[in-house]
mmCIF file of C-alpha atoms in Angstrom:
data_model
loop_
_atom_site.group_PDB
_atom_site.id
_atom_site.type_symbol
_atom_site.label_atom_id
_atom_site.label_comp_id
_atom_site.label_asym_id
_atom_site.label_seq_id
_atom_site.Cartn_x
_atom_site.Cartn_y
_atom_site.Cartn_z
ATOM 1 C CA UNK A 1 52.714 -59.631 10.973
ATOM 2 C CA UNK A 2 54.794 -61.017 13.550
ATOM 3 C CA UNK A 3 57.483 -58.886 15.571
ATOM 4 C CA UNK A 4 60.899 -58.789 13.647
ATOM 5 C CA UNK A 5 63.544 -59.392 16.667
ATOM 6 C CA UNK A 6 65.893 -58.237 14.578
ATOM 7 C CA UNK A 7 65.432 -55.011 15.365
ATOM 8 C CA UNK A 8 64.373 -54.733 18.691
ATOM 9 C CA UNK A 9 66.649 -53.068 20.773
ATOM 10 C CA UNK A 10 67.575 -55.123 24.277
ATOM 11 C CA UNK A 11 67.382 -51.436 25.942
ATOM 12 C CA UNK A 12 63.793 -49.319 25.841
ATOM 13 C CA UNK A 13 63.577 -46.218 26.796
ATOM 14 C CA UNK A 14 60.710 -45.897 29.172
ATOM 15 C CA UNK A 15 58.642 -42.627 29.539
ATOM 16 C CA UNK A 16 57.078 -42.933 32.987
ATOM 17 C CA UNK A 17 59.739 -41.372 35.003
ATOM 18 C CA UNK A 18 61.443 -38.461 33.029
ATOM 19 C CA UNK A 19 63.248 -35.219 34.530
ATOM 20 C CA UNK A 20 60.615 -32.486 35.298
ATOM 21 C CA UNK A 21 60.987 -28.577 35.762
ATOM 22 C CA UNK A 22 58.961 -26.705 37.799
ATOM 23 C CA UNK A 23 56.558 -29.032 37.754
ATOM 24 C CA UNK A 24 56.434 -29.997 34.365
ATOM 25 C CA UNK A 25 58.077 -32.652 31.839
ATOM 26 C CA UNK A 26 61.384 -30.792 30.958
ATOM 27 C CA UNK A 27 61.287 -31.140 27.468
ATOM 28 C CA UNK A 28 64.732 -30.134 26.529
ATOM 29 C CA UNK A 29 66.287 -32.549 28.391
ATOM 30 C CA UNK A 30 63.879 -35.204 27.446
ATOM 31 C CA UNK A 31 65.091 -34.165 24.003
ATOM 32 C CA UNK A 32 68.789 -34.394 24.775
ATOM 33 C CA UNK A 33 68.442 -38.229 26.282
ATOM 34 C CA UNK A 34 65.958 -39.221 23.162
ATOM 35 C CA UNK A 35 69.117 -37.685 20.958
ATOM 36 C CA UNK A 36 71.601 -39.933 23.260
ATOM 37 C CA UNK A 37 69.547 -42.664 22.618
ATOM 38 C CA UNK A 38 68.676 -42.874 19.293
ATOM 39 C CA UNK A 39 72.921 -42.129 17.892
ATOM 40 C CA UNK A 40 73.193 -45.315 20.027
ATOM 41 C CA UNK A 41 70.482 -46.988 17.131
ATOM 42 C CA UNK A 42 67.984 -47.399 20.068
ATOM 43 C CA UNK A 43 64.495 -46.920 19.157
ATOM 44 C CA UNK A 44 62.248 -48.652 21.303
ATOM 45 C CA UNK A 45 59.690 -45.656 23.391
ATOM 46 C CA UNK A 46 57.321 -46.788 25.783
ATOM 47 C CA UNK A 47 54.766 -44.526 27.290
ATOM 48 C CA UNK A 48 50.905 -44.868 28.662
ATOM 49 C CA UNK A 49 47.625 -43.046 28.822
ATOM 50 C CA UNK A 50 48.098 -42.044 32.419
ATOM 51 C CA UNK A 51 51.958 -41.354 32.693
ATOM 52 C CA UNK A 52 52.559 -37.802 33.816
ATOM 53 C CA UNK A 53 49.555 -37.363 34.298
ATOM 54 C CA UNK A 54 48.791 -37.766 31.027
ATOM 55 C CA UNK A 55 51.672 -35.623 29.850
ATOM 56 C CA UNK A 56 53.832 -38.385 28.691
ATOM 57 C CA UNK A 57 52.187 -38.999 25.434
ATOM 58 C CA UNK A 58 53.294 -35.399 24.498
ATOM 59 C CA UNK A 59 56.593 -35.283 25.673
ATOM 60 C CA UNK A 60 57.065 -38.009 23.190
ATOM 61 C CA UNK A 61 54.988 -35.802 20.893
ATOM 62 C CA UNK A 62 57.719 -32.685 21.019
ATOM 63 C CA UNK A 63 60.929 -34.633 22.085
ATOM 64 C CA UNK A 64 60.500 -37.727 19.565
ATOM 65 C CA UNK A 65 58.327 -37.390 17.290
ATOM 66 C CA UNK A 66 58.062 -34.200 15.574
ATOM 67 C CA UNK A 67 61.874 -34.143 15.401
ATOM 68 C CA UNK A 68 62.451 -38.037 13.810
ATOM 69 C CA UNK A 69 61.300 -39.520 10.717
ATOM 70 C CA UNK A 70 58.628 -41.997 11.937
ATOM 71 C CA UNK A 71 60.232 -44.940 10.630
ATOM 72 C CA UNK A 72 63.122 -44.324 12.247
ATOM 73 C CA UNK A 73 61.387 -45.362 15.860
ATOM 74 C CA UNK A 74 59.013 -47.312 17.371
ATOM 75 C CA UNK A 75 56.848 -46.055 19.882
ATOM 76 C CA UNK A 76 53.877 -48.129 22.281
ATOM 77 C CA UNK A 77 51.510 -47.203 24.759
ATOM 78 C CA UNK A 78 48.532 -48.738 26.464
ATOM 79 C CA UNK A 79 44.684 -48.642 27.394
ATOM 80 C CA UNK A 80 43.998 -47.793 30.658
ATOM 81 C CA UNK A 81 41.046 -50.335 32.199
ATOM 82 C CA UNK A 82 40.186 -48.058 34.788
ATOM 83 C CA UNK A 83 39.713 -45.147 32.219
ATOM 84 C CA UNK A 84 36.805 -47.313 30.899
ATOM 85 C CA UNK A 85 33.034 -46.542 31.992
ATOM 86 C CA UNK A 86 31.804 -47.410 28.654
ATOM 87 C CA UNK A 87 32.734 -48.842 25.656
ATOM 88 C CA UNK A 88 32.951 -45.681 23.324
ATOM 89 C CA UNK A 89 35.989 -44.575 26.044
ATOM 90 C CA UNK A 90 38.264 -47.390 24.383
ATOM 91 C CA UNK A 91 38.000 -45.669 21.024
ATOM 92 C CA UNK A 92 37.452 -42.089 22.837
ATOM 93 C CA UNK A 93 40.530 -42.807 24.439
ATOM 94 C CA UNK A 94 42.956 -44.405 21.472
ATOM 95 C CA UNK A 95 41.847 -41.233 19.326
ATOM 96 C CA UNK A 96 43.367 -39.101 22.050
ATOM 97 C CA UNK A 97 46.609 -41.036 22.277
ATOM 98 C CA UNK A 98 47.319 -40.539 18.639
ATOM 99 C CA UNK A 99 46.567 -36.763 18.951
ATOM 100 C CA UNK A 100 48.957 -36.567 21.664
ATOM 101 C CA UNK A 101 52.094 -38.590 20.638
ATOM 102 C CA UNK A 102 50.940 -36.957 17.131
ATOM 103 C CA UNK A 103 51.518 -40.545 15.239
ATOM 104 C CA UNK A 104 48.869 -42.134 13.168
ATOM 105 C CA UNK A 105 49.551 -45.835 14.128
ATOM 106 C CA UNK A 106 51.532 -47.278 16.968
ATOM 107 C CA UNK A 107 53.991 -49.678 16.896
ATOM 108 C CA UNK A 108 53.080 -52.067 19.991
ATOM 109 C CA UNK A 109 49.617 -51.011 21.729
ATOM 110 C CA UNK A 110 49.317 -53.031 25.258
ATOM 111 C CA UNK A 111 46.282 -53.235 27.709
ATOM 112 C CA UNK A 112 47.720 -51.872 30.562
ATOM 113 C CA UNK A 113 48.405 -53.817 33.595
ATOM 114 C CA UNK A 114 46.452 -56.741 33.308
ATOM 115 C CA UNK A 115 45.659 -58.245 36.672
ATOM 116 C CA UNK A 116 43.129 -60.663 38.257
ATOM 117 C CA UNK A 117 39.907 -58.693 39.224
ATOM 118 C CA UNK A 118 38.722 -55.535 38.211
ATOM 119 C CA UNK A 119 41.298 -54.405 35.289
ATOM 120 C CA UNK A 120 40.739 -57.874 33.393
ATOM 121 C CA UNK A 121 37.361 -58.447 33.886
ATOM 122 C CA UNK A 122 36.962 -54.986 32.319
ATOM 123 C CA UNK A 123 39.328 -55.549 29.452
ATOM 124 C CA UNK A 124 36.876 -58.539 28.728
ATOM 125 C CA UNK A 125 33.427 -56.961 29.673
ATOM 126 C CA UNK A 126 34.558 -54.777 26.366
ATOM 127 C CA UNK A 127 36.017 -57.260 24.142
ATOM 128 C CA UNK A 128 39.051 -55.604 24.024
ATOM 129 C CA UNK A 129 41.493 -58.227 22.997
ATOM 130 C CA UNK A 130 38.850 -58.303 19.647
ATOM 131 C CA UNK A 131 39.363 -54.357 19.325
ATOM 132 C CA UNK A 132 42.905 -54.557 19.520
ATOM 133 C CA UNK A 133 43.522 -57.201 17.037
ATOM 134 C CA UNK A 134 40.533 -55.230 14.661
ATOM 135 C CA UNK A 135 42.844 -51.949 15.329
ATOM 136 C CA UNK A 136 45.742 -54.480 13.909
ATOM 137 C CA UNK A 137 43.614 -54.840 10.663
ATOM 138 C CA UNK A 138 42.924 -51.173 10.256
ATOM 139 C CA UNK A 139 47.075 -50.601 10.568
ATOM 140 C CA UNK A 140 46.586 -48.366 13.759
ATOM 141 C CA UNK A 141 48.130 -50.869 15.851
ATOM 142 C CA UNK A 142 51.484 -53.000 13.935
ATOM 143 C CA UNK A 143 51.877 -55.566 17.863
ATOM 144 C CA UNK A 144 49.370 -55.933 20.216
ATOM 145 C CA UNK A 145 49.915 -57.309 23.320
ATOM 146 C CA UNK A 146 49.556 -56.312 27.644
ATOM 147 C CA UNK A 147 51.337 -55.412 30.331
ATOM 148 C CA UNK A 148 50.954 -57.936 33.383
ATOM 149 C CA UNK A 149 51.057 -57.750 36.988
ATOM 150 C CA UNK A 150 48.674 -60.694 37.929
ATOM 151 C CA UNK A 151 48.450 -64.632 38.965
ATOM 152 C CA UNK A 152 50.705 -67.361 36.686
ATOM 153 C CA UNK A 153 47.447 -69.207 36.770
ATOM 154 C CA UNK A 154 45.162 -65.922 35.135
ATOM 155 C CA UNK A 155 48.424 -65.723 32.680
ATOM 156 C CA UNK A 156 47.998 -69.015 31.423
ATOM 157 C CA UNK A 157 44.320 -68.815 31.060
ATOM 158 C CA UNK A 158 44.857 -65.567 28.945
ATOM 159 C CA UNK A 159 47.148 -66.865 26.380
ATOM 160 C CA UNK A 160 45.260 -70.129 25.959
ATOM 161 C CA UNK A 161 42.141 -67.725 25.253
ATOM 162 C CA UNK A 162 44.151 -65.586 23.287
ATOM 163 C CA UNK A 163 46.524 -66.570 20.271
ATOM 164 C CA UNK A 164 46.483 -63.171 18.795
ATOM 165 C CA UNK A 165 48.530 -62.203 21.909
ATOM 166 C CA UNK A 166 52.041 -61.211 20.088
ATOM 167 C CA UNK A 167 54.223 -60.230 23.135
ATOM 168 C CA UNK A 168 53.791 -60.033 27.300
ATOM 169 C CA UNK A 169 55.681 -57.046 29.846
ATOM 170 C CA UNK A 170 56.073 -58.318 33.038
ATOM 171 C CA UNK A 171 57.667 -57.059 35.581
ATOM 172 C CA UNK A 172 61.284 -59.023 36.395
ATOM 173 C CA UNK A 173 64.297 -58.476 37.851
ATOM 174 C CA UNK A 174 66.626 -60.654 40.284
ATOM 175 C CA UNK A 175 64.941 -59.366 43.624
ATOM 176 C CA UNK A 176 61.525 -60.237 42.499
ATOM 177 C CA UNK A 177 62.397 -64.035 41.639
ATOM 178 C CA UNK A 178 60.931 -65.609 44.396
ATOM 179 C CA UNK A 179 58.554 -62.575 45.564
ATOM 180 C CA UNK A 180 54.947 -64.817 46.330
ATOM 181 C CA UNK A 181 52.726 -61.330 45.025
ATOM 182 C CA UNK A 182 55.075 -60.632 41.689
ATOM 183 C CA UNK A 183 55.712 -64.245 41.028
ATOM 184 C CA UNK A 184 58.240 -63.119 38.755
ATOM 185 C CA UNK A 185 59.738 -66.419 37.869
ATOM 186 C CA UNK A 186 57.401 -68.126 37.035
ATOM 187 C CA UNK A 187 55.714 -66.143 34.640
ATOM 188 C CA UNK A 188 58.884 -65.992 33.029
ATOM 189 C CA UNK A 189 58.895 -69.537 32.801
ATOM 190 C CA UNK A 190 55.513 -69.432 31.429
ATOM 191 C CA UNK A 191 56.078 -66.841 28.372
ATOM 192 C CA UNK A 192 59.539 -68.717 27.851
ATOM 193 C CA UNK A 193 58.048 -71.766 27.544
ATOM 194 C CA UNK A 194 55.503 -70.605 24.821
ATOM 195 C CA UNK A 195 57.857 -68.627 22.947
ATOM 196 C CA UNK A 196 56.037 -65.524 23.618
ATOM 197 C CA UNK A 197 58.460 -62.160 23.518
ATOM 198 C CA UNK A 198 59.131 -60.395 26.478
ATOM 199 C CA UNK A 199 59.634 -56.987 27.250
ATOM 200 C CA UNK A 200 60.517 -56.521 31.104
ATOM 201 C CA UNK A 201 59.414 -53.452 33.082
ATOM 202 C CA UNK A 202 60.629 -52.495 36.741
ATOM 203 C CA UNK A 203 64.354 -54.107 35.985
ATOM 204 C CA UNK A 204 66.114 -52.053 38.577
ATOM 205 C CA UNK A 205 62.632 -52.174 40.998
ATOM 206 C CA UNK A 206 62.253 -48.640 40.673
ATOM 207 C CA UNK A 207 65.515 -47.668 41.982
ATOM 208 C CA UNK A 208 65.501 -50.110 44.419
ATOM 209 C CA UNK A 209 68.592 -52.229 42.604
ATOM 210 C CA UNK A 210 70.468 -48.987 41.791
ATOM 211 C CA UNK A 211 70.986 -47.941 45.975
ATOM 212 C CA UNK A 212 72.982 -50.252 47.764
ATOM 213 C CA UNK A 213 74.117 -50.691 50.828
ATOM 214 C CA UNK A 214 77.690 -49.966 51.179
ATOM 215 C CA UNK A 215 78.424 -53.651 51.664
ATOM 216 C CA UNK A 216 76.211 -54.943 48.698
ATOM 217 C CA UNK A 217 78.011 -52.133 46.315
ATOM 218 C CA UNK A 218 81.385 -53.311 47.450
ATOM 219 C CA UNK A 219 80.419 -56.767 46.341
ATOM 220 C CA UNK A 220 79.687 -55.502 43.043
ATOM 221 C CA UNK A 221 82.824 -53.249 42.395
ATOM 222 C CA UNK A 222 84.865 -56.062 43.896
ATOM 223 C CA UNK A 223 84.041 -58.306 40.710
ATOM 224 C CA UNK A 224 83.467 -55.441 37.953
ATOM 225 C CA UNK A 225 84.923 -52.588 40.079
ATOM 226 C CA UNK A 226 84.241 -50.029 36.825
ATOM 227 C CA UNK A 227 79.992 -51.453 36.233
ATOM 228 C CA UNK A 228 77.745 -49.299 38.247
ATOM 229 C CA UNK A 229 75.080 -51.283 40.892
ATOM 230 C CA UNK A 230 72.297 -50.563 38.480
ATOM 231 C CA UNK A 231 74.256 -52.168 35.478
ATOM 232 C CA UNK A 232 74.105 -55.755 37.369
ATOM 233 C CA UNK A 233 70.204 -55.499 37.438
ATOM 234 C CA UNK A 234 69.807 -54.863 33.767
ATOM 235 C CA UNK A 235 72.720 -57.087 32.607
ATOM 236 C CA UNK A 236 70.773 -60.125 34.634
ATOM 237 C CA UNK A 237 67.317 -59.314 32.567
ATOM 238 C CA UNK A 238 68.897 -59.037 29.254
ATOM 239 C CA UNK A 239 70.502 -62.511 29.543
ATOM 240 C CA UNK A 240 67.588 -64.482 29.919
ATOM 241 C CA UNK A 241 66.850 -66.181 27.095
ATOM 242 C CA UNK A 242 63.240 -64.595 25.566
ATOM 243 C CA UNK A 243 63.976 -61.333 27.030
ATOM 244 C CA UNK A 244 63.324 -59.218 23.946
ATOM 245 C CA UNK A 245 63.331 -55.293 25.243
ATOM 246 C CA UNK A 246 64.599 -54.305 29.072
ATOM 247 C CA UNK A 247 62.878 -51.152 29.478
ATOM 248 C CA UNK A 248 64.717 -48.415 31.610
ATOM 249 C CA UNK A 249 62.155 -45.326 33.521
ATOM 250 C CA UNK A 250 65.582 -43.201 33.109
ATOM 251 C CA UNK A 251 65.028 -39.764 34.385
ATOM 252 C CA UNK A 252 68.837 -38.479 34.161
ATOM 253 C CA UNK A 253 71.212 -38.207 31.421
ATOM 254 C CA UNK A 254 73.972 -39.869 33.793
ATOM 255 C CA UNK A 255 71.435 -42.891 33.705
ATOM 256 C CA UNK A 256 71.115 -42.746 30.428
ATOM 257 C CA UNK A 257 75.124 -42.778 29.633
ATOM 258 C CA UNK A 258 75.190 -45.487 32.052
ATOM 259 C CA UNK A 259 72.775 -47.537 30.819
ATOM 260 C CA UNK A 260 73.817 -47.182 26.637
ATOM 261 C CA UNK A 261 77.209 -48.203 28.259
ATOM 262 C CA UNK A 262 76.109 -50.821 29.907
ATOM 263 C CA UNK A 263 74.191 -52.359 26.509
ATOM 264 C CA UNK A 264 77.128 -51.594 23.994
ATOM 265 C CA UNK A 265 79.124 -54.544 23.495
ATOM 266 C CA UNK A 266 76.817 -56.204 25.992
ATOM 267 C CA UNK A 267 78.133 -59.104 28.542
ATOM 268 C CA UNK A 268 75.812 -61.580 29.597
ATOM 269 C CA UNK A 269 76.040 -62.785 33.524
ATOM 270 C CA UNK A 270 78.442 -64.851 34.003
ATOM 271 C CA UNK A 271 77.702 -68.202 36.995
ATOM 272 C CA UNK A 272 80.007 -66.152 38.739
ATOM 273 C CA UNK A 273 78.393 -63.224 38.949
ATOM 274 C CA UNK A 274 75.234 -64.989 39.524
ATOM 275 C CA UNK A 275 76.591 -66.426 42.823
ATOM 276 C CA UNK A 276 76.926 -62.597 44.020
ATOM 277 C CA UNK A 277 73.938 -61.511 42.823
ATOM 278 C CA UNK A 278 72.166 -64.545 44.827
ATOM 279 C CA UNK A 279 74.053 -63.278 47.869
ATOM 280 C CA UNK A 280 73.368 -59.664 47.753
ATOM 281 C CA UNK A 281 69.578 -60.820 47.199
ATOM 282 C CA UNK A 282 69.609 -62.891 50.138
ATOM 283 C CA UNK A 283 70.863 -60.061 52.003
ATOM 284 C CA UNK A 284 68.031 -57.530 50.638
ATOM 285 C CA UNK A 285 65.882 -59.549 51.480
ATOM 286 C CA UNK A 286 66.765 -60.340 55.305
ATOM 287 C CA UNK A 287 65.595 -57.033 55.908
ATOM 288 C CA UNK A 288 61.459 -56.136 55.012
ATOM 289 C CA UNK A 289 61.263 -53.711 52.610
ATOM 290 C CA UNK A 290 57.860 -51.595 51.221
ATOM 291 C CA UNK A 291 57.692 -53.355 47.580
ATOM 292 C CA UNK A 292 57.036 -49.899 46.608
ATOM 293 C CA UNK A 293 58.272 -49.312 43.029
ATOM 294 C CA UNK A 294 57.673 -45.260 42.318
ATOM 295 C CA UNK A 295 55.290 -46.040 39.503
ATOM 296 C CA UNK A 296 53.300 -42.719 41.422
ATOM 297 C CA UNK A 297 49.760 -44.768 40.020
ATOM 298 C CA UNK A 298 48.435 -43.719 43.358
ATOM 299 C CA UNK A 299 49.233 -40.364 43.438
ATOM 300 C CA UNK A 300 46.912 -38.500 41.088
ATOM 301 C CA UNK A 301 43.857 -39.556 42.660
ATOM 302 C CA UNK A 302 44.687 -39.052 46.243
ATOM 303 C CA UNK A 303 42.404 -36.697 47.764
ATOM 304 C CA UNK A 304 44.901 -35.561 50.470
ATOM 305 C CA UNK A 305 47.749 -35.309 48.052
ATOM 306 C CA UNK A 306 50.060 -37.815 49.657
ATOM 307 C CA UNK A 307 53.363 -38.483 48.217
ATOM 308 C CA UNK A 308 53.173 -42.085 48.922
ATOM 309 C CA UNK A 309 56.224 -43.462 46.843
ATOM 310 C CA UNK A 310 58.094 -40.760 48.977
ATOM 311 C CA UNK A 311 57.129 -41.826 52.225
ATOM 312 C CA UNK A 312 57.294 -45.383 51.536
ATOM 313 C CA UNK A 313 61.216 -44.606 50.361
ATOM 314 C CA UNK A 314 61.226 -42.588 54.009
ATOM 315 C CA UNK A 315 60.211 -46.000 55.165
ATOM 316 C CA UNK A 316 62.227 -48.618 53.667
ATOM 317 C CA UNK A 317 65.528 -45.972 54.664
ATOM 318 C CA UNK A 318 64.631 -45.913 58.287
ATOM 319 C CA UNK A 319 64.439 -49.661 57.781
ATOM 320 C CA UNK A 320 67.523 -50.583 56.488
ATOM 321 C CA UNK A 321 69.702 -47.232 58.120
ATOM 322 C CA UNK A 322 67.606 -46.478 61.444
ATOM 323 C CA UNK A 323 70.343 -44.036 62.918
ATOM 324 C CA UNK A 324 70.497 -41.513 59.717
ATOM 325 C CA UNK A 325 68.870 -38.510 60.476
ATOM 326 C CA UNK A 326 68.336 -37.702 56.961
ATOM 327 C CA UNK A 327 65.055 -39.680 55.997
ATOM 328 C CA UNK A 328 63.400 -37.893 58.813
ATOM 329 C CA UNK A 329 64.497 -34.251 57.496
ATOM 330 C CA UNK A 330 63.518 -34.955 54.298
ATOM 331 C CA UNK A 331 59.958 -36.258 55.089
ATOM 332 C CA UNK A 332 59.819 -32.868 57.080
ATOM 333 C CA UNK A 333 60.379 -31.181 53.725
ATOM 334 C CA UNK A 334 58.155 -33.645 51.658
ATOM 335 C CA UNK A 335 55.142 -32.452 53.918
ATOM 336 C CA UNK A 336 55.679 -29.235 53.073
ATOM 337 C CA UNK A 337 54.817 -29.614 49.410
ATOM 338 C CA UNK A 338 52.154 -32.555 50.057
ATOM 339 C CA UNK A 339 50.168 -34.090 52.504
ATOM 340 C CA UNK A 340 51.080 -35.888 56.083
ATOM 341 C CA UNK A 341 51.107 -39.714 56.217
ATOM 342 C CA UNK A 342 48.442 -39.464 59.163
ATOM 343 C CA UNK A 343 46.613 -37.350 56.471
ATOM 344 C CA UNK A 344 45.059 -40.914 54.911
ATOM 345 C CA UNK A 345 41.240 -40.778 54.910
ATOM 346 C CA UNK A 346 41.274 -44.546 54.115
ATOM 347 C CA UNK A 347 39.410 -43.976 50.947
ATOM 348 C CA UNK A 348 41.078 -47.153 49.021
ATOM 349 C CA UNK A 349 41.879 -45.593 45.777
ATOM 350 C CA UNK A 350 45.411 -45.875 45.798
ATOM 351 C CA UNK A 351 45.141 -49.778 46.758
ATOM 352 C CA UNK A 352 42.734 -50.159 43.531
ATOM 353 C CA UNK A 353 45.201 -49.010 41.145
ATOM 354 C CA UNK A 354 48.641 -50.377 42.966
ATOM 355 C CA UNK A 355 50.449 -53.011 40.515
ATOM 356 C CA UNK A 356 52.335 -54.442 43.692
ATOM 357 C CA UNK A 357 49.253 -55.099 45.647
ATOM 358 C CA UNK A 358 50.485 -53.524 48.239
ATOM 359 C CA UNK A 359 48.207 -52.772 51.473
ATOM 360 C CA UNK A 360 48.585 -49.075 51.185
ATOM 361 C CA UNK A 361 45.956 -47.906 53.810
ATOM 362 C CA UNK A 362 47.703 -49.578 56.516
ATOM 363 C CA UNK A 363 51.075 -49.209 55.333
ATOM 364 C CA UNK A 364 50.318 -45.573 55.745
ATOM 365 C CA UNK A 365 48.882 -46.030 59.481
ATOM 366 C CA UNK A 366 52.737 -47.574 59.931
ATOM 367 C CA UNK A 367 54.557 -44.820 58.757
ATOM 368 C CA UNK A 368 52.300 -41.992 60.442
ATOM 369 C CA UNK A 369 53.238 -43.664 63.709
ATOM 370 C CA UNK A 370 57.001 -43.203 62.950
ATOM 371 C CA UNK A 371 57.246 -40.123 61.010
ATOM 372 C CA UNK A 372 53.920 -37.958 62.281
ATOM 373 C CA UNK A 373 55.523 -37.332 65.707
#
């Protein structure tokens, strides 16, 4: 059964980054922006095994599904690789997911951030392109498909191996075009050019593409002075051609009016708008930023409880405002509730499960020597 575009909404709503309370998924407000969403005839959820720390799954559970007809949404979620010590964990692990989201089938099931190395030669070692596409058969699974944060070259080798492939998420948006790690670009070219759907993750770089600088904002408002910053970023996914879902990690219910507004009676970029969406690129990118995108993979297994996201946004602040007093107070807070960056005991685990690549350990050593003193 091939994927009905018909109904696939441009906008997903994307459960990795929602509004927490004390410490724990807020679930009435959760339920309030799933309500916002769904009057707006968006259905699309997206969640995984490890968001939340494994609390994600249920928040869809109590804020989606027990309160919606199932076929009134469409909900997807994906298989860890580094869950898997053994093949009975895949099925170990699916059983759980459907206990948690309470659904007896899901509507797109991806293996999670497919990469060159460890996660895909695990996804292979247990043949579990064949176990998705025998899940299909049983009706557990309706699309089956991964999420992808490795080479073009791997990508291509993947789909020519694998037919039964219905759909790709990558991550793209306009700052990652010519990024040489990301490779954005061209693996949109690639899934274009094979006619393979896309759903895009990271469209605003977590966050990244909805804080401006004063001067990049005022190029924005001076063309569509009433379109918020973060509008431009999805507006420039959602016109590519092949783009099927833009998924959204919206944490707010101002982010979520914003971005329903920004998809009803949708405007694709305009050349114009292109040409100041190059130049506020070009200017992001004149000054090195920590390609740091909040996902928080690293966090849960840190043995010294770093907030690393947080003190890589410390970072990239300092970088691009070094006089504003600010960052520095609110690392002082951070390390109240979690550990130093000088607090690093180099174990690597956060660099094994980063989907940017990024060279955490020494990134770390960096910011200890500006922040720890």
């Amino acid at each position: 059964m091939s994927i009905d575009l018909s109904v696939m909404p441009k906008l997903g709503f994307g459960l990795m980054r929602l509004p927490e309370k004390d410490g724990q998924i807020d679930i009435d407000r959760v339920s309030e922006m799933v309500d916002k969403y769904m009057k707006m005839d968006k259905r699309y959820f997206d969640t995984a095994y490890v968001y939340h720390g494994g609390k994600s799954e249920v928040a869809a559970r109590e804020a989606l599904v027990k309160r919606y007809p199932r076929d009134s949404f469409m909900i997807a979620t994906k298989l860890p690789a580094w869950e898997i010590k053994q093949e009975s964990d895949i099925e170990r692990i699916f059983n759980e997911q459907l206990e948690r989201a309470g659904v007896d089938y899901y509507d797109f099931y991806l293996l999670h951030s497919i990469e060159d190395g460890n996660n895909y030669n695990t996804y292979v070692k247990y043949d579990c392109f064949k176990w998705g596409v025998k899940k299909k058969e049983e009706g557990r699974i309706k699309h089956f498909g991964f999420s992808y944060h490795g080479s073009p070259e791997l990508l291509k080798e993947i789909l020519d191996a694998h037919p039964e492939v219905e759909f790709v998420q990558i991550q793209l948006n306009y700052l990652d075009r010519t990024n040489p790690v990301v490779r954005s670009e061209e693996l949109y070219n690639i899934l274009h050019e094979r006619n393979i759907p896309i759903i895009v993750m990271e469209p605003i770089r977590g966050g990244m593409l909805a804080n401006m600088s004063p001067e990049n904002e005022a190029r924005f408002k001076a063309k569509r002075p009433d379109s918020s910053v973060a509008s431009w970023a999805l507006r420039y996914v959602a016109s590519l051609p092949g783009v099927m879902t833009v998924l959204s990690g919206m944490s707010t219910e101002e982010q979520m009016d914003d971005n329903i507004a920004t998809f009803t009676d949708f405007e694709p970029v305009t050349e114009e708008e292109m040409a100041v969406i190059d130049e506020v690129t070009e200017d992001i990118l004149s000054i090195p930023q920590i390609g740091c995108t909040a996902c928080k993979y690293c966090t849960p297994g840190c043995p010294m409880q770093i907030s690393i996201p947080d003190v890589f946004r410390t970072i990239n602040t300092l970088r691009r405002y070094p006089d504003d007093w600010r960052s520095k107070n609110f690392y002082q807070g951070l390390i109240q509730r979690s550990g130093k960056a000088s607090d690093c005991i180099a174990c690597g685990q956060c660099e094994g499960v980063c989907p940017q690549h990024l060279h955490i350990i020494d990134l770390l050593k960096e910011a200890s020597e500006i922040l720890d003193v």
